[in-house]
mmCIF file of C-alpha atoms in Angstrom:
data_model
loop_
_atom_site.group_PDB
_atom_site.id
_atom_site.type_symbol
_atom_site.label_atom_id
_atom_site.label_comp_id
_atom_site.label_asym_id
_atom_site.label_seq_id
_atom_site.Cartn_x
_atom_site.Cartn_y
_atom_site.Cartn_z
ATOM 1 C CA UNK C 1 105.737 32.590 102.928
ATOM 2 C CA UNK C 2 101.809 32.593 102.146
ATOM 3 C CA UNK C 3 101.299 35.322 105.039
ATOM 4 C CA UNK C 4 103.828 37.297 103.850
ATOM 5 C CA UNK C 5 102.854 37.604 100.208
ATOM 6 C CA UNK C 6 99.199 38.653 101.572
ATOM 7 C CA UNK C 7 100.863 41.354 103.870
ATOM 8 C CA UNK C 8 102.355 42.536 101.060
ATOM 9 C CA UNK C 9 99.617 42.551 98.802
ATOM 10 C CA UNK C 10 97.668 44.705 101.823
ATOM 11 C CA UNK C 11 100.205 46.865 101.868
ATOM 12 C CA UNK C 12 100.019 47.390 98.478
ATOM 13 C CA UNK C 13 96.585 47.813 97.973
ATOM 14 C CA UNK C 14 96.486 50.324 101.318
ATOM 15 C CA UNK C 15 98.880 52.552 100.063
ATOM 16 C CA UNK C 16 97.041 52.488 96.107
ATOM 17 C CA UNK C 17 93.879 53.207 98.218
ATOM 18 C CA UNK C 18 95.796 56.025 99.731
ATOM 19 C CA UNK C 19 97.255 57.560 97.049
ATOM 20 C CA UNK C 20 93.793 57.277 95.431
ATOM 21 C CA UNK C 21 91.926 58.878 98.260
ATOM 22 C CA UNK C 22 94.523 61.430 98.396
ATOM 23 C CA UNK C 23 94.091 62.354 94.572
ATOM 24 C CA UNK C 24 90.212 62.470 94.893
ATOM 25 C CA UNK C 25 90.529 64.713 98.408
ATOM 26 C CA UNK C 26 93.595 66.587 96.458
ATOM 27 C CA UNK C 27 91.171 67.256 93.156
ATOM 28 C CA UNK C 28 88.089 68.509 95.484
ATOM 29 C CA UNK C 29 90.307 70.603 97.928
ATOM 30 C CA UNK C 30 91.313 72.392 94.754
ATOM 31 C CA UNK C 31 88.063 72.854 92.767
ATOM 32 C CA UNK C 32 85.818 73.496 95.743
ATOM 33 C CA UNK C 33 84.903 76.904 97.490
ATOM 34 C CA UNK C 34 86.718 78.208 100.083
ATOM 35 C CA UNK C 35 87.431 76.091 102.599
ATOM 36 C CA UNK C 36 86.989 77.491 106.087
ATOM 37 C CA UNK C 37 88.937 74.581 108.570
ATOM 38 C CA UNK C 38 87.367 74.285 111.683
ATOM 39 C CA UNK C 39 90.276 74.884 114.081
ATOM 40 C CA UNK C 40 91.085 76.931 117.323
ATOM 41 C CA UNK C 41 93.737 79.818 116.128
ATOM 42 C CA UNK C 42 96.638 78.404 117.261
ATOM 43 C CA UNK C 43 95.724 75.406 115.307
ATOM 44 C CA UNK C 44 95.736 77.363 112.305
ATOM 45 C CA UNK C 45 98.857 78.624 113.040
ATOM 46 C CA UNK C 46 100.489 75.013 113.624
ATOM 47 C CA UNK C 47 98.450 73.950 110.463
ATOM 48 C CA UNK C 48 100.044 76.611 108.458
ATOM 49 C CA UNK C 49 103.266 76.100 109.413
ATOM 50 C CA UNK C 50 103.111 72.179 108.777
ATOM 51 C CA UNK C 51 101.441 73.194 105.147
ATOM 52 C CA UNK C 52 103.794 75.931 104.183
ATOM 53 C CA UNK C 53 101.071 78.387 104.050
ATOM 54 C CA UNK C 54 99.851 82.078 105.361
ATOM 55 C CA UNK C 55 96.614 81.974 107.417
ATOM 56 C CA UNK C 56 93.707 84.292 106.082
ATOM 57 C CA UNK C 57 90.821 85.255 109.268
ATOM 58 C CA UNK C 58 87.803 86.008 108.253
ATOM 59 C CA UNK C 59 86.678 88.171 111.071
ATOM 60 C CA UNK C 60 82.629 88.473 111.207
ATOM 61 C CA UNK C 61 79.726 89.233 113.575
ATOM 62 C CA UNK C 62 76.303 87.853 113.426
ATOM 63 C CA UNK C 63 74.909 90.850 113.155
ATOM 64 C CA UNK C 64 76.828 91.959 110.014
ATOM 65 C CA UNK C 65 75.064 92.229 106.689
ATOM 66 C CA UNK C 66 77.972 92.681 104.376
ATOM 67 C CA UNK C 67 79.600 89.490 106.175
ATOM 68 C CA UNK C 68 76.684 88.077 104.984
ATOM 69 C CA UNK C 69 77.056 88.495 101.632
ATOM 70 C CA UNK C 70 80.641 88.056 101.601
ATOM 71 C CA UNK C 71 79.851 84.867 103.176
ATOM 72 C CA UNK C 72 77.030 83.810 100.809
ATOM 73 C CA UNK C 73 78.049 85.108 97.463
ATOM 74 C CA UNK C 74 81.303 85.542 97.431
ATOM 75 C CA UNK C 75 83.987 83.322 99.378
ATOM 76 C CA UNK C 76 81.952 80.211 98.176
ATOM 77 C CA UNK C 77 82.917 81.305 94.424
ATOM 78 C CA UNK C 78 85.412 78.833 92.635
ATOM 79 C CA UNK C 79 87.591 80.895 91.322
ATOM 80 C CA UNK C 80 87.932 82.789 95.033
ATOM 81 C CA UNK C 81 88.696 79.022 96.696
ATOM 82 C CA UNK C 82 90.952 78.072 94.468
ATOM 83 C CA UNK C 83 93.129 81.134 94.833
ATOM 84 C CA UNK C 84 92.199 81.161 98.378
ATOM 85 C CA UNK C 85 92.310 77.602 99.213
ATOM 86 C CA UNK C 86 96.278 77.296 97.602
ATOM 87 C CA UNK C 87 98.235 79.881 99.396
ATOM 88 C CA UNK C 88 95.890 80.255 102.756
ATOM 89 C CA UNK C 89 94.442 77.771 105.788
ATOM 90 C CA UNK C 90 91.541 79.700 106.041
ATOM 91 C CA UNK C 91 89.307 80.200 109.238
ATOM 92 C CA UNK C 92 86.624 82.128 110.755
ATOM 93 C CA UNK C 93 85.637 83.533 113.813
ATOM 94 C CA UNK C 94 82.602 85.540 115.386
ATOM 95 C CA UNK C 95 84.537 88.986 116.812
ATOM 96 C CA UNK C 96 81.957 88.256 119.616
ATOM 97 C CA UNK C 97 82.273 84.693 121.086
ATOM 98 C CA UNK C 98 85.017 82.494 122.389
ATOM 99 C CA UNK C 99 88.300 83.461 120.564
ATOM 100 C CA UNK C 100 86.899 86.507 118.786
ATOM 101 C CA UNK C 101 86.969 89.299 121.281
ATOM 102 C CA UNK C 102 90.930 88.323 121.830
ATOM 103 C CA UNK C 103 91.535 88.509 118.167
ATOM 104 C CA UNK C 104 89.729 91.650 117.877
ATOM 105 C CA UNK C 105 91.750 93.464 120.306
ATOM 106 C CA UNK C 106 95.411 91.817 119.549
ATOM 107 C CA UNK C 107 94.607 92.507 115.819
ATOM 108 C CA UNK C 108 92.780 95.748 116.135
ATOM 109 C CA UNK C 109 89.809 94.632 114.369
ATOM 110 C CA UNK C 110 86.850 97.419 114.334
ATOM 111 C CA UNK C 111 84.862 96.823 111.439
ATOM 112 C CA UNK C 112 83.394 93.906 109.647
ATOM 113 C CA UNK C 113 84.265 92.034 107.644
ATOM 114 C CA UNK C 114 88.051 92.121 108.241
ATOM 115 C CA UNK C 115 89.854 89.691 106.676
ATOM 116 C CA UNK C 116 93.174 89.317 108.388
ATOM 117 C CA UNK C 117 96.475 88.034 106.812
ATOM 118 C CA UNK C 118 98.878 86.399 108.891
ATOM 119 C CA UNK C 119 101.692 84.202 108.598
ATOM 120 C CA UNK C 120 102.475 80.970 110.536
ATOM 121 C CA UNK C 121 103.829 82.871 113.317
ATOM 122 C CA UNK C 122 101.000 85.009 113.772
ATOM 123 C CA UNK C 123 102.317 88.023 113.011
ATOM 124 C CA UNK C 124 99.907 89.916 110.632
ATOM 125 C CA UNK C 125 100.938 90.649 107.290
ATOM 126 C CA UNK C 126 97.989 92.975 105.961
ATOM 127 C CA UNK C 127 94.400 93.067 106.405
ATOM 128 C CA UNK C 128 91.370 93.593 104.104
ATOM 129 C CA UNK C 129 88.554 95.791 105.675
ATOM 130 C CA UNK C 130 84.765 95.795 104.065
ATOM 131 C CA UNK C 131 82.588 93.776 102.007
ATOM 132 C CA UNK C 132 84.199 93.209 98.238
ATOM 133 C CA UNK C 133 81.103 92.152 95.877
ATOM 134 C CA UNK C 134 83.326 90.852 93.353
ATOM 135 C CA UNK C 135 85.385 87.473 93.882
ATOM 136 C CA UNK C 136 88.028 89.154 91.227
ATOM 137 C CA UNK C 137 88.342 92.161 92.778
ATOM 138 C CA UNK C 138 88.710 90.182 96.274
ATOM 139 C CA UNK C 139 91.259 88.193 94.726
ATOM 140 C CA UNK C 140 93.289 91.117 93.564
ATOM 141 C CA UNK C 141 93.144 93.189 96.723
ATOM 142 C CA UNK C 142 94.512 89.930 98.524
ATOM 143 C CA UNK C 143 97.169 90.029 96.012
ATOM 144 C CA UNK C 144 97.700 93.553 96.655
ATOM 145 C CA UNK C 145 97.983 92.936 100.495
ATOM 146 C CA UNK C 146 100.485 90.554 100.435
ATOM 147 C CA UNK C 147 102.746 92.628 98.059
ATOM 148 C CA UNK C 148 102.460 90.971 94.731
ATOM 149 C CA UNK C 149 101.381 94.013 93.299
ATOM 150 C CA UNK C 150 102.810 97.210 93.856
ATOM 151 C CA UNK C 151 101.757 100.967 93.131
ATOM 152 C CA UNK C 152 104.643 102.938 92.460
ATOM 153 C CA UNK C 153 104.676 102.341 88.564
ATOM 154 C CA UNK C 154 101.047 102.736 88.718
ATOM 155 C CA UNK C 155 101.846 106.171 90.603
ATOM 156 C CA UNK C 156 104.087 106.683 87.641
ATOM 157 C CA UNK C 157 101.992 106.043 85.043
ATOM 158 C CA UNK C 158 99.038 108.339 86.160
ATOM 159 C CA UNK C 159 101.308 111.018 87.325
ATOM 160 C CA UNK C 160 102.223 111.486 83.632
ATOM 161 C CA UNK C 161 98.358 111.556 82.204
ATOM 162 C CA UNK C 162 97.162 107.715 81.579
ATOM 163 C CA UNK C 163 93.734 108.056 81.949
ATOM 164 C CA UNK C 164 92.540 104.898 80.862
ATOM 165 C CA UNK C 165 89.748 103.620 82.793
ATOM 166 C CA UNK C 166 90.589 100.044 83.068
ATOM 167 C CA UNK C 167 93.806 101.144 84.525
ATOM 168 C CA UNK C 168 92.193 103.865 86.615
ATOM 169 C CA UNK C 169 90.303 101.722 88.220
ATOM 170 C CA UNK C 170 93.406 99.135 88.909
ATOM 171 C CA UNK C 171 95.509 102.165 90.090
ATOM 172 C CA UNK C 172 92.085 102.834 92.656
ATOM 173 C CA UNK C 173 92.121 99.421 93.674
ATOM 174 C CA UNK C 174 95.566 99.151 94.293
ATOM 175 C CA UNK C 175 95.443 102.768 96.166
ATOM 176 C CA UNK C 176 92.491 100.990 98.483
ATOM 177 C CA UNK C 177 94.198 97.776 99.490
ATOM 178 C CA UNK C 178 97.369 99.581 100.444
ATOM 179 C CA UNK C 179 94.748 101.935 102.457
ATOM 180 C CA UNK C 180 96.449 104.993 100.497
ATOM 181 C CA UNK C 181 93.734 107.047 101.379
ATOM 182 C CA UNK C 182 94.345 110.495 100.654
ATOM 183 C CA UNK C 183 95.571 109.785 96.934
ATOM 184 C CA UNK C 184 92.466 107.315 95.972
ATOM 185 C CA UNK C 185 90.257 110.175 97.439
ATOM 186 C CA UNK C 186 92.050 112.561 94.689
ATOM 187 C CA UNK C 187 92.026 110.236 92.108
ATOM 188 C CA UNK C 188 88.520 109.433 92.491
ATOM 189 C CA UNK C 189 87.605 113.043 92.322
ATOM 190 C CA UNK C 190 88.923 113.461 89.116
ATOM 191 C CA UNK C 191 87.521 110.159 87.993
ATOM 192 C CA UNK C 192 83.937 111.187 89.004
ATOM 193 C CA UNK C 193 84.206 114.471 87.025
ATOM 194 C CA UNK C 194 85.018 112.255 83.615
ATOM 195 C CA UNK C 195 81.801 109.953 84.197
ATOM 196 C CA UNK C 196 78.454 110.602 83.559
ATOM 197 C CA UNK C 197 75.563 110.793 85.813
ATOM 198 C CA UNK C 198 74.149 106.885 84.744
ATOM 199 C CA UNK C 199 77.688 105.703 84.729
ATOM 200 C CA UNK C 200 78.284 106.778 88.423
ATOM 201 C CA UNK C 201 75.783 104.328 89.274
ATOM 202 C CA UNK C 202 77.766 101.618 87.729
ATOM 203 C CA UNK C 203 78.518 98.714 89.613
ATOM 204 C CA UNK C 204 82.366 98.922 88.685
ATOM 205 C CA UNK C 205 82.703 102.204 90.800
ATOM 206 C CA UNK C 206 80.613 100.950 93.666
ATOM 207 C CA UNK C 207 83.875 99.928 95.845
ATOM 208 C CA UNK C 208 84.592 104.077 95.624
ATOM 209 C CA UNK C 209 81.133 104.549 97.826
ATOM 210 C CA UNK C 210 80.929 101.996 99.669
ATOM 211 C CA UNK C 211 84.948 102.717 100.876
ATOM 212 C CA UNK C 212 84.113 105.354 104.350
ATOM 213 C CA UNK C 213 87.914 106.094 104.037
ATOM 214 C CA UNK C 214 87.731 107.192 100.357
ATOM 215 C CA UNK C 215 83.786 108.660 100.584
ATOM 216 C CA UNK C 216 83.546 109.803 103.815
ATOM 217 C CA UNK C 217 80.097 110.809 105.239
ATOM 218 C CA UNK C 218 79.628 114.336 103.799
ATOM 219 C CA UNK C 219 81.613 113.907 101.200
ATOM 220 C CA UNK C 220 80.287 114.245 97.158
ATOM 221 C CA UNK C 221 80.233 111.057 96.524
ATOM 222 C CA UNK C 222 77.982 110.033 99.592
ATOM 223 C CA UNK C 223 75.882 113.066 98.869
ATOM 224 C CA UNK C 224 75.198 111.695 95.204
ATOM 225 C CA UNK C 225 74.724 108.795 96.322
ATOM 226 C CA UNK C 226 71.638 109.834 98.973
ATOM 227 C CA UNK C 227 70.301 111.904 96.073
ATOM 228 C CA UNK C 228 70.301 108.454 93.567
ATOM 229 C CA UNK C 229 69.471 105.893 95.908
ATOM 230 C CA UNK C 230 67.388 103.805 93.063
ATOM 231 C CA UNK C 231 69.925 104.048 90.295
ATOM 232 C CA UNK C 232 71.811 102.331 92.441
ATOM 233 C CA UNK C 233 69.689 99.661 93.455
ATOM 234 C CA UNK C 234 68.976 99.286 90.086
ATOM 235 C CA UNK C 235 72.815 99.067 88.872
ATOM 236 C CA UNK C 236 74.297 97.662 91.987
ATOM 237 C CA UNK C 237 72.227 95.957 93.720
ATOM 238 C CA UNK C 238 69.180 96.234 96.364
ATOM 239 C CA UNK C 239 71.046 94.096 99.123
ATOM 240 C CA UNK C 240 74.741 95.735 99.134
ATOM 241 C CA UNK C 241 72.890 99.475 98.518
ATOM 242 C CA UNK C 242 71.132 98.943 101.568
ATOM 243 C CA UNK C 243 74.040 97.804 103.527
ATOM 244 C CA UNK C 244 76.286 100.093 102.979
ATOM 245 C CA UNK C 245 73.223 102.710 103.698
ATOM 246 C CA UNK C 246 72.365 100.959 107.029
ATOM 247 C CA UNK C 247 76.012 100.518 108.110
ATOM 248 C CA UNK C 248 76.583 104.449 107.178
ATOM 249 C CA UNK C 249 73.297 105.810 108.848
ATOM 250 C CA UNK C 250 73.999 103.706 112.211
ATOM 251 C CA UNK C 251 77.809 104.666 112.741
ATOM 252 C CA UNK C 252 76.934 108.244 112.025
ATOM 253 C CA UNK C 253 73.991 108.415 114.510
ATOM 254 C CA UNK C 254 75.863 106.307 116.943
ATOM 255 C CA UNK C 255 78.548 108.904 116.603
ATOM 256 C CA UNK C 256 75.678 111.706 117.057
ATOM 257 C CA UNK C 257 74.725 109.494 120.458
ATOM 258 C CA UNK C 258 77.959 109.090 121.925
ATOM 259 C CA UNK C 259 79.319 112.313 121.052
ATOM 260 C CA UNK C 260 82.327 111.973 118.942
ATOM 261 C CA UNK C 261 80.794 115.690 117.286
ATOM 262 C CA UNK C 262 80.395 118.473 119.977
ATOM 263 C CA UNK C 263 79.223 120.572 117.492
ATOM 264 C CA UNK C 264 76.342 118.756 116.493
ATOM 265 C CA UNK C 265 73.091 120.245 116.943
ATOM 266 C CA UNK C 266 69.153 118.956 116.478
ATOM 267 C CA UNK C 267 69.417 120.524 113.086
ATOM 268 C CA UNK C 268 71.901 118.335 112.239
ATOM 269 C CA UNK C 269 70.093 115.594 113.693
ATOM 270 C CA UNK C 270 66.689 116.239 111.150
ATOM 271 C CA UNK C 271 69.021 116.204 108.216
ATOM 272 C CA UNK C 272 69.588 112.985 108.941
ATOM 273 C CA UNK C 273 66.331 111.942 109.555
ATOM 274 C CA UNK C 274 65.493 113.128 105.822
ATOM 275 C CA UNK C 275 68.110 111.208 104.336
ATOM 276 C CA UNK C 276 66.938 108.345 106.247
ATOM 277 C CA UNK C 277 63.291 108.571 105.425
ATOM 278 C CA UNK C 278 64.347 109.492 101.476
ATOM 279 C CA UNK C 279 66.455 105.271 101.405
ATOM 280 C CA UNK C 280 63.366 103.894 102.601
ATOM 281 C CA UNK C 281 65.271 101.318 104.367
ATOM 282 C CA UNK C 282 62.938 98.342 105.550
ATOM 283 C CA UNK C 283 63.483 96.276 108.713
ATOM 284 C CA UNK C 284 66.240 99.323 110.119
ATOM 285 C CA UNK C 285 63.086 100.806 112.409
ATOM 286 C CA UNK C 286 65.972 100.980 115.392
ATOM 287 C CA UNK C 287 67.902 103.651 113.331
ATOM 288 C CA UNK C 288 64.207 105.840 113.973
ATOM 289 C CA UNK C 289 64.669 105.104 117.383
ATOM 290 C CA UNK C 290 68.250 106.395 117.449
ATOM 291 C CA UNK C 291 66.737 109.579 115.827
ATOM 292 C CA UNK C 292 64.070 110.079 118.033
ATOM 293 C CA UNK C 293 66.796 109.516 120.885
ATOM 294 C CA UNK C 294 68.865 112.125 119.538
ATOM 295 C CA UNK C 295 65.892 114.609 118.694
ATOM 296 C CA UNK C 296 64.568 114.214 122.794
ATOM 297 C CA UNK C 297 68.210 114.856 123.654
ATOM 298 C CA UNK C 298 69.325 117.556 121.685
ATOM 299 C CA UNK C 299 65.363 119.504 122.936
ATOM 300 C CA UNK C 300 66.063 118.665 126.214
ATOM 301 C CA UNK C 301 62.545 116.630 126.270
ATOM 302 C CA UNK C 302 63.414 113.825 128.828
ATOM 303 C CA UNK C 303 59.542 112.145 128.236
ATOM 304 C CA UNK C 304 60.616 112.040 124.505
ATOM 305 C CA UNK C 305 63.894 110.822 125.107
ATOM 306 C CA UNK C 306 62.908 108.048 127.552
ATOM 307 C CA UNK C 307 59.793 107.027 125.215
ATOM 308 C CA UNK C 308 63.224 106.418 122.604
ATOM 309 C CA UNK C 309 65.908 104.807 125.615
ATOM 310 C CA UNK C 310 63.325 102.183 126.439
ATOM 311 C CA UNK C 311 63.037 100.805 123.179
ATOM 312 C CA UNK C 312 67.144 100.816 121.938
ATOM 313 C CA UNK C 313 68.560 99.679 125.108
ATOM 314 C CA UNK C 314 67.211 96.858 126.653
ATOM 315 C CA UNK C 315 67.849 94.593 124.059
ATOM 316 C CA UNK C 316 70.860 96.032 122.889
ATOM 317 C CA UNK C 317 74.261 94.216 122.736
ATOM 318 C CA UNK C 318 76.810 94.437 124.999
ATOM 319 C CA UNK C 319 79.258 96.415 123.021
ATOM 320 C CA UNK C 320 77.441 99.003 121.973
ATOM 321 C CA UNK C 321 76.140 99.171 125.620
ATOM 322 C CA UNK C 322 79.576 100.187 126.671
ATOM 323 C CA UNK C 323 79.475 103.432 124.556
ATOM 324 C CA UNK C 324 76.402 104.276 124.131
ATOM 325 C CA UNK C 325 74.494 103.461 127.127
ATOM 326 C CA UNK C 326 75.526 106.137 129.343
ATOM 327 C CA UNK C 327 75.559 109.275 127.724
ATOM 328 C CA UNK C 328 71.900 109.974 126.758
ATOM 329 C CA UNK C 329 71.067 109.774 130.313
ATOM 330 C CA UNK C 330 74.026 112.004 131.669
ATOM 331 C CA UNK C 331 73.116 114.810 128.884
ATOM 332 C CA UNK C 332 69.877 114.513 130.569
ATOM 333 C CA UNK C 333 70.394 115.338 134.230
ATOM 334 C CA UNK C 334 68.576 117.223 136.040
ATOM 335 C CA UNK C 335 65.532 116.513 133.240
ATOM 336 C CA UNK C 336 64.309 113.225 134.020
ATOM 337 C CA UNK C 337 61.053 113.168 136.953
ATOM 338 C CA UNK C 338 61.189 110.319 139.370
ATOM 339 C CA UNK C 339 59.407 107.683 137.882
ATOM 340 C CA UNK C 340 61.988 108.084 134.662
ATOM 341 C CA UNK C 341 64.872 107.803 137.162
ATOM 342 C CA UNK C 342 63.560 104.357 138.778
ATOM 343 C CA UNK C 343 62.921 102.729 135.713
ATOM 344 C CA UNK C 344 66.308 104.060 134.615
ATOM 345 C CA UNK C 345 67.829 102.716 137.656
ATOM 346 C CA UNK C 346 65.750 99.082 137.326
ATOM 347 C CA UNK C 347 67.270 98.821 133.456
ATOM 348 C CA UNK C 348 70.846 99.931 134.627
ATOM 349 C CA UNK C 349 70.500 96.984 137.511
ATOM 350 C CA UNK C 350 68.931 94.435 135.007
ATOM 351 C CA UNK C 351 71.801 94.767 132.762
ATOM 352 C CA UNK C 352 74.659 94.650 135.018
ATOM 353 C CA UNK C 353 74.113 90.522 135.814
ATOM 354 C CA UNK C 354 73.611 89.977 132.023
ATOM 355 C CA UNK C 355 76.863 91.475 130.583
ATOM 356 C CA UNK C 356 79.681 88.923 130.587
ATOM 357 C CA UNK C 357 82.455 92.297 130.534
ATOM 358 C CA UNK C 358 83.006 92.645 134.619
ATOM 359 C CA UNK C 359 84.053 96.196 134.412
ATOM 360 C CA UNK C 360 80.833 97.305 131.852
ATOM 361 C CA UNK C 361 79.238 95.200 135.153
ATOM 362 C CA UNK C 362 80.596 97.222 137.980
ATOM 363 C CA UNK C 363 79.966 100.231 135.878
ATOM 364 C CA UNK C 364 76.309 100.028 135.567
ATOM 365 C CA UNK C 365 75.596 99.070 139.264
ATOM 366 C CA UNK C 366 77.548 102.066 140.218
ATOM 367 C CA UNK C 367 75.685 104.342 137.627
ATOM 368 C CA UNK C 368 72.414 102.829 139.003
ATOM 369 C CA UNK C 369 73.451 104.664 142.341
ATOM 370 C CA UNK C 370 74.322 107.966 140.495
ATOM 371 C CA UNK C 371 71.006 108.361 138.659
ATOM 372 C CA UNK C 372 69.559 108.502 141.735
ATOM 373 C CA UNK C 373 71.365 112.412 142.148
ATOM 374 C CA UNK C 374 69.981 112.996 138.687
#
């Protein structure tokens, strides 16, 4: 009878220290950042099945600044884990290592950060491309991408003149996360034309620039941006200013390198180069390189051109490799003297063993063997 009572006192006291463990785990899974589990995918996917929630990827690189900051200033915000943290088992994965280059293809994933939203069967739900420097604003585009919010009374209600710019910039936001495109770019014209020239600097309209989809390279809004750089390092921010700057200046000269533009020309080339030089961007000397790449190219100057190759390629990673590696030196041909061609050749050969893609491999032993007719 003695032993009995005890067990039953232990099994009291085990399942108060539960319960108690579970309230003071319960009260910090709710008031703490956001909680990033550390679980294979499919894990997740059990996990949010068992838990009755949607799975939110945050899909990075280590090479990304504005996962970085997402990372660092805003996911660890309270108010962003406890929305976050309720309705999501949140994870995150390098696009580049183990399960990352499989998620990136299945789920399209091209840009970074992506934040992918998925219920438990894996099926995606709606994603959230680009840094967001605001944990509101995150908050609400999440809301917007899984359908709690929609657009077509906001459509509505500018469509008949509301002009207000609280709700100007919802309407915006909500045009973004639904990746309504063409209608935020038109609203956001008419927006900039109501705002003066210190406002535009604002942090509140910086999700408008930073946006490629709604400010496109070339468009006004990047132009006034390149001709205001330090109003907007003074309003925004120096870190996300120089970001968005060094994403923008490397996809468009990567674009120049690999070329997406037939029509560009060297001209086009030193306007860039101007722009570049006018941000003052420190630590981004590689984007230099890219121009000077681009200037031997586009002159036909192989000795100016090589000079520019041997510095961006050998340490460059692999997935850039595959679409940017070959075309400098096929716009070249017929250009390059002997001793460019061997060292060529002895990079192309170096590489091959060090790449972990097997056809990117194969495809730079056989180039080795084709520079040789160059």
């Amino acid at each position: 009878m003695l032993a009995y009572l005890v067990l039953l006192i232990e099994c009291v006291f085990m399942k108060g220290f539960v319960l108690l463990l579970g309230c003071i785990f319960g009260f910090m899974y709710v008031s703490a950042q956001t909680i990033f589990r550390d679980l294979t995918f499919e894990e997740a996917l059990n996990q949010a099945g068992v838990e009755g929630k949607c799975v939110l990827v945050d899909c990075y690189t280590s090479w990304c600044g504005p996962c970085k900051i997402m990372a660092k200033e805003v996911l660890p915000q309270k108010e962003v884990g406890d929305f976050l943290n309720e309705l999501f088992v949140c994870v995150k994965y390098d696009m580049e290592e183990g399960e990352g280059p499989e998620l990136a293809k299945k789920y399209k994933v091209d840009a970074y950060p992506t934040f992918l939203l998925l219920n438990a069967d894996g099926d995606l739900i709606n994603s959230i491309v680009g840094m967001t420097p605001m944990g509101g604003e995150f908050i609400y585009k999440v809301k917007l991408a899984l359908g709690e919010i929609s657009t077509v009374k906001m459509d509505s209600m500018y469509a008949v003149g509301n002009r207000m710019t609280r709700f100007v910039l919802s309407y915006l936001k909500a045009l973004e996360a639904t990746k309504q495109y063409d209608k935020a770019k038109v609203v956001t014209t008419d927006l900039m034309k109501n705002l003066s020239d210190s406002q535009k600097s604002y942090a509140t309209y910086w999700f408008l620039y930073e946006n490629p989809k709604i400010s496109p390279v070339g468009s006004e809004n990047i132009n006034y941006l390149l001709r205001h750089v330090d109003n907007f390092r003074k309003g925004v921010g120096v870190e996300p200013v120089n970001a968005k700057l060094t994403s923008m200046f490397e996809n468009q000269l990567e674009d120049m390198i690999r070329g997406r533009n037939k029509t560009i020309d060297i001209a086009d080339v030193e306007v860039v180069e101007k722009n570049l030089k006018a941000c003052n961007l420190p630590g981004k000397d590689y984007l230099y390189d890219y121009v000077a790449l681009l200037k031997g190219m586009f002159s036909y100057d192989a000795d100016v051109a090589f000079a520019a190759f041997m510095k961006i390629f050998p340490t460059m990673k692999e997935e850039k490799l595959n679409y940017l590696y070959f075309r400098p030196i096929t716009f070249l041909k017929g250009k390059w003297d002997d001793q460019q061609k061997k060292k060529l050749i002895d990079l192309s050969l170096k590489l091959s063993p060090e790449v972990k893609n097997v056809v990117l491999q194969d495809g730079l032993k056989y180039f080795a063997k084709e520079i040789k007719k160059f």
